Amino acid sequence: MTLTDYHTLLAVMTVTLLLLTVPPVITLMRLDSEAAKERAAAKARIAARQAAKASLPAILDDEPAPEEET
């Protein structure tokens, strides 16, 4: 095997390896990005719920309960 054959084979193997590994890595990065967006949206929904609960008016309980009237 000559040096040129070796480098050609090495280049072919490198390209093959890249073709096999790059698409799954890109897919994984997209999924991670989508998951980060979903986490941020979920945190925003939770914060909105907590803010809505905090801004509810207090219920005044001035009337006695029915069992206390007798």
PDB file of C-alpha atoms in Angstrom:
ATOM      1  CA  MET A   1       0.000   0.000   0.000  1.00  0.00           C
ATOM      2  CA  THR A   2       1.498   3.278  -1.037  1.00  0.00           C
ATOM      3  CA  LEU A   3       1.351   6.456   0.942  1.00  0.00           C
ATOM      4  CA  THR A   4      -1.198   7.902  -1.503  1.00  0.00           C
ATOM      5  CA  ASP A   5      -3.423   4.838  -1.105  1.00  0.00           C
ATOM      6  CA  TYR A   6      -3.162   5.126   2.658  1.00  0.00           C
ATOM      7  CA  HIS A   7      -4.182   8.783   2.664  1.00  0.00           C
ATOM      8  CA  THR A   8      -7.032   8.102   0.240  1.00  0.00           C
ATOM      9  CA  LEU A   9      -8.319   5.303   2.452  1.00  0.00           C
ATOM     10  CA  LEU A  10      -7.939   7.505   5.524  1.00  0.00           C
ATOM     11  CA  ALA A  11      -9.910  10.298   3.838  1.00  0.00           C
ATOM     12  CA  VAL A  12     -12.680   7.889   2.796  1.00  0.00           C
ATOM     13  CA  MET A  13     -12.912   6.499   6.321  1.00  0.00           C
ATOM     14  CA  THR A  14     -13.002  10.002   7.811  1.00  0.00           C
ATOM     15  CA  VAL A  15     -15.793  11.104   5.475  1.00  0.00           C
ATOM     16  CA  THR A  16     -17.732   7.922   6.252  1.00  0.00           C
ATOM     17  CA  LEU A  17     -17.344   8.495   9.973  1.00  0.00           C
ATOM     18  CA  LEU A  18     -18.529  12.084   9.633  1.00  0.00           C
ATOM     19  CA  LEU A  19     -21.537  11.031   7.570  1.00  0.00           C
ATOM     20  CA  LEU A  20     -22.489   8.507  10.233  1.00  0.00           C
ATOM     21  CA  THR A  21     -22.005  10.743  13.271  1.00  0.00           C
ATOM     22  CA  VAL A  22     -22.945  14.286  12.251  1.00  0.00           C
ATOM     23  CA  PRO A  23     -26.703  13.796  11.533  1.00  0.00           C
ATOM     24  CA  PRO A  24     -27.434  12.162  14.915  1.00  0.00           C
ATOM     25  CA  VAL A  25     -25.483  14.907  16.695  1.00  0.00           C
ATOM     26  CA  ILE A  26     -27.471  17.588  14.860  1.00  0.00           C
ATOM     27  CA  THR A  27     -30.716  15.812  15.767  1.00  0.00           C
ATOM     28  CA  LEU A  28     -29.632  15.619  19.398  1.00  0.00           C
ATOM     29  CA  MET A  29     -28.829  19.336  19.437  1.00  0.00           C
ATOM     30  CA  ARG A  30     -32.256  20.158  17.975  1.00  0.00           C
ATOM     31  CA  LEU A  31     -34.005  17.991  20.553  1.00  0.00           C
ATOM     32  CA  ASP A  32     -32.045  19.649  23.339  1.00  0.00           C
ATOM     33  CA  SER A  33     -32.980  23.076  22.011  1.00  0.00           C
ATOM     34  CA  GLU A  34     -36.669  22.128  21.860  1.00  0.00           C
ATOM     35  CA  ALA A  35     -36.493  20.703  25.374  1.00  0.00           C
ATOM     36  CA  ALA A  36     -34.927  23.927  26.651  1.00  0.00           C
ATOM     37  CA  LYS A  37     -37.750  25.930  25.069  1.00  0.00           C
ATOM     38  CA  GLU A  38     -40.346  23.631  26.645  1.00  0.00           C
ATOM     39  CA  ARG A  39     -38.655  23.930  30.059  1.00  0.00           C
ATOM     40  CA  ALA A  40     -38.660  27.716  29.790  1.00  0.00           C
ATOM     41  CA  ALA A  41     -42.338  27.723  28.793  1.00  0.00           C
ATOM     42  CA  ALA A  42     -43.206  25.414  31.695  1.00  0.00           C
ATOM     43  CA  LYS A  43     -41.333  27.641  34.142  1.00  0.00           C
ATOM     44  CA  ALA A  44     -43.180  30.668  32.769  1.00  0.00           C
ATOM     45  CA  ARG A  45     -46.539  28.903  33.196  1.00  0.00           C
ATOM     46  CA  ILE A  46     -45.679  27.932  36.770  1.00  0.00           C
ATOM     47  CA  ALA A  47     -44.583  31.478  37.573  1.00  0.00           C
ATOM     48  CA  ALA A  48     -47.787  32.868  36.037  1.00  0.00           C
ATOM     49  CA  ARG A  49     -49.901  30.495  38.137  1.00  0.00           C
ATOM     50  CA  GLN A  50     -48.070  31.461  41.301  1.00  0.00           C
ATOM     51  CA  ALA A  51     -48.429  35.146  40.479  1.00  0.00           C
ATOM     52  CA  ALA A  52     -52.142  34.669  39.830  1.00  0.00           C
ATOM     53  CA  LYS A  53     -52.557  32.912  43.172  1.00  0.00           C
ATOM     54  CA  ALA A  54     -50.671  35.680  44.945  1.00  0.00           C
ATOM     55  CA  SER A  55     -52.831  38.399  43.407  1.00  0.00           C
ATOM     56  CA  LEU A  56     -56.163  36.869  44.421  1.00  0.00           C
ATOM     57  CA  PRO A  57     -58.083  38.971  46.946  1.00  0.00           C
ATOM     58  CA  ALA A  58     -58.316  37.612  50.435  1.00  0.00           C
ATOM     59  CA  ILE A  59     -61.652  36.052  51.351  1.00  0.00           C
ATOM     60  CA  LEU A  60     -63.151  37.724  54.379  1.00  0.00           C
ATOM     61  CA  ASP A  61     -64.895  35.263  56.655  1.00  0.00           C
ATOM     62  CA  ASP A  62     -66.955  37.559  58.886  1.00  0.00           C
ATOM     63  CA  GLU A  63     -70.074  35.398  58.922  1.00  0.00           C
ATOM     64  CA  PRO A  64     -70.127  32.646  61.511  1.00  0.00           C
ATOM     65  CA  ALA A  65     -70.343  29.088  60.346  1.00  0.00           C
ATOM     66  CA  PRO A  66     -73.858  27.529  60.524  1.00  0.00           C
ATOM     67  CA  GLU A  67     -72.902  25.174  63.364  1.00  0.00           C
ATOM     68  CA  GLU A  68     -71.728  28.137  65.434  1.00  0.00           C
ATOM     69  CA  GLU A  69     -75.153  29.845  65.273  1.00  0.00           C
ATOM     70  CA  THR A  70     -76.924  27.266  67.433  1.00  0.00           C
TER      71      THR A  70
END
